[in-house]
Amino acid sequence: AALREGYERFDPRAYLQNNYLPPRADFSSEEFVVPWKLRCLAETFASGEIHGRTLIDVGSGPTIYQLLSACDHFEEIVATDYLAVNREELGRWARGEPGTFDWSPFIQHVCKIEGRGEPWQEKQRRLRARLRRILPIDVHRPDPLGAPLRPPADAVLSAFCLEAVSPDRAAFARALAHVGSLLRPGGHALLLGALGESFYLAGAAR
Ligand code: SAH
């Protein structure tokens, strides 16, 4: 209940500002978390082992950086979040509306580390075209989307969500099992997250 209440004050703009603009968004060294995350994802998808029709991203928040390498390997990307404010922010970006967060430094960095010489605008266009569904989700429910995903996902990705929304390890394990129900047998689950953090800030939400 305390976690849910905290998320009611979550401010997407403040979250983006805190985590995805300088000084945190520093691409100059792999010591920083942003280039580390992008490198993890680029290397994971560069293996060529993880591909299919649908990838579902759990707890997308207002961010798309986690989909930049993934989107080359799936026909459809499904983004999800618990909060309508985050889903709306993502929808505005996907439709290319003016005034949305500028992800171009992230897209340029990913194109650079993927090393295919792809123009960043091309990757942005592809992700927007493939990001066709942005759905509500609650990982604490056995049926997180309220209905089964059909067909089930070939891959589930979740970045900085399950551990951030679970009060303890048992709740984390249950949430992981709930999210696993969205995946086809033999599919891939990709988790990216933080250890040893007891809180983070998103405006008034702590
Ligand atoms: N994936 C993004 C956002 C992580 S922040 C990133 O990498 O930056 C954690 C996200 O979990 C927030 O967007 C929040 O709205 C979402 N969330 C909160 N409670 C949730 C729940 N019960 N089920 C799913 N997502 C939840």
mmCIF file of C-alpha atoms in Angstrom, residues 3 7 15 56-61 65 80-82 137-141 144 156-183 189-195 197 200:
data_model
loop_
_atom_site.group_PDB
_atom_site.id
_atom_site.type_symbol
_atom_site.label_atom_id
_atom_site.label_comp_id
_atom_site.label_asym_id
_atom_site.label_seq_id
_atom_site.Cartn_x
_atom_site.Cartn_y
_atom_site.Cartn_z
ATOM 1 C CA LEU A 3 4.518 1.716 -2.493
ATOM 2 C CA TYR A 7 3.702 5.991 -7.068
ATOM 3 C CA TYR A 15 11.874 11.253 -13.131
ATOM 4 C CA ILE A 56 6.804 -6.882 -23.921
ATOM 5 C CA ASP A 57 8.527 -4.301 -21.729
ATOM 6 C CA VAL A 58 7.226 -4.362 -18.147
ATOM 7 C CA GLY A 59 7.111 -1.093 -16.207
ATOM 8 C CA SER A 60 8.346 1.025 -19.093
ATOM 9 C CA GLY A 61 7.774 4.225 -17.154
ATOM 10 C CA TYR A 65 16.051 3.820 -24.038
ATOM 11 C CA THR A 80 3.424 -1.203 -20.264
ATOM 12 C CA ASP A 81 3.128 0.808 -17.086
ATOM 13 C CA TYR A 82 1.061 0.970 -13.937
ATOM 14 C CA ILE A 137 -0.036 -3.370 -15.990
ATOM 15 C CA ASP A 138 0.231 -4.362 -12.330
ATOM 16 C CA VAL A 139 2.991 -6.879 -11.642
ATOM 17 C CA HIS A 140 1.489 -7.684 -8.243
ATOM 18 C CA ARG A 141 -1.530 -9.303 -9.883
ATOM 19 C CA PRO A 144 -0.650 -8.523 -14.713
ATOM 20 C CA VAL A 156 9.857 -10.092 -21.618
ATOM 21 C CA LEU A 157 12.082 -7.161 -20.750
ATOM 22 C CA SER A 158 11.927 -5.206 -17.531
ATOM 23 C CA ALA A 159 14.263 -2.417 -16.466
ATOM 24 C CA PHE A 160 14.375 -0.952 -12.963
ATOM 25 C CA CYS A 161 10.803 -2.032 -12.243
ATOM 26 C CA LEU A 162 10.343 -5.298 -10.347
ATOM 27 C CA GLU A 163 12.788 -4.490 -7.546
ATOM 28 C CA ALA A 164 11.568 -0.885 -7.404
ATOM 29 C CA VAL A 165 7.921 -1.828 -6.888
ATOM 30 C CA SER A 166 8.349 -4.858 -4.598
ATOM 31 C CA PRO A 167 8.497 -4.296 -0.827
ATOM 32 C CA ASP A 168 10.584 -7.431 -0.217
ATOM 33 C CA ARG A 169 12.254 -10.352 -1.907
ATOM 34 C CA ALA A 170 9.191 -12.609 -1.677
ATOM 35 C CA ALA A 171 7.065 -9.984 -3.438
ATOM 36 C CA PHE A 172 9.791 -9.636 -6.092
ATOM 37 C CA ALA A 173 9.754 -13.407 -6.697
ATOM 38 C CA ARG A 174 5.962 -13.410 -7.029
ATOM 39 C CA ALA A 175 6.049 -10.419 -9.388
ATOM 40 C CA LEU A 176 8.647 -12.189 -11.513
ATOM 41 C CA ALA A 177 6.404 -15.270 -11.722
ATOM 42 C CA HIS A 178 3.399 -13.110 -12.696
ATOM 43 C CA VAL A 179 5.404 -11.438 -15.443
ATOM 44 C CA GLY A 180 6.698 -14.834 -16.560
ATOM 45 C CA SER A 181 3.114 -15.852 -17.335
ATOM 46 C CA LEU A 182 3.194 -13.405 -20.276
ATOM 47 C CA LEU A 183 6.064 -15.316 -21.883
ATOM 48 C CA ALA A 189 13.287 -12.927 -19.826
ATOM 49 C CA LEU A 190 15.648 -9.960 -19.605
ATOM 50 C CA LEU A 191 16.005 -8.068 -16.346
ATOM 51 C CA LEU A 192 18.001 -4.913 -15.835
ATOM 52 C CA GLY A 193 17.998 -3.263 -12.450
ATOM 53 C CA ALA A 194 19.691 -1.852 -9.407
ATOM 54 C CA LEU A 195 20.963 -3.512 -6.251
ATOM 55 C CA GLU A 197 19.140 1.143 -3.532
ATOM 56 C CA TYR A 200 14.861 6.907 -5.826
#
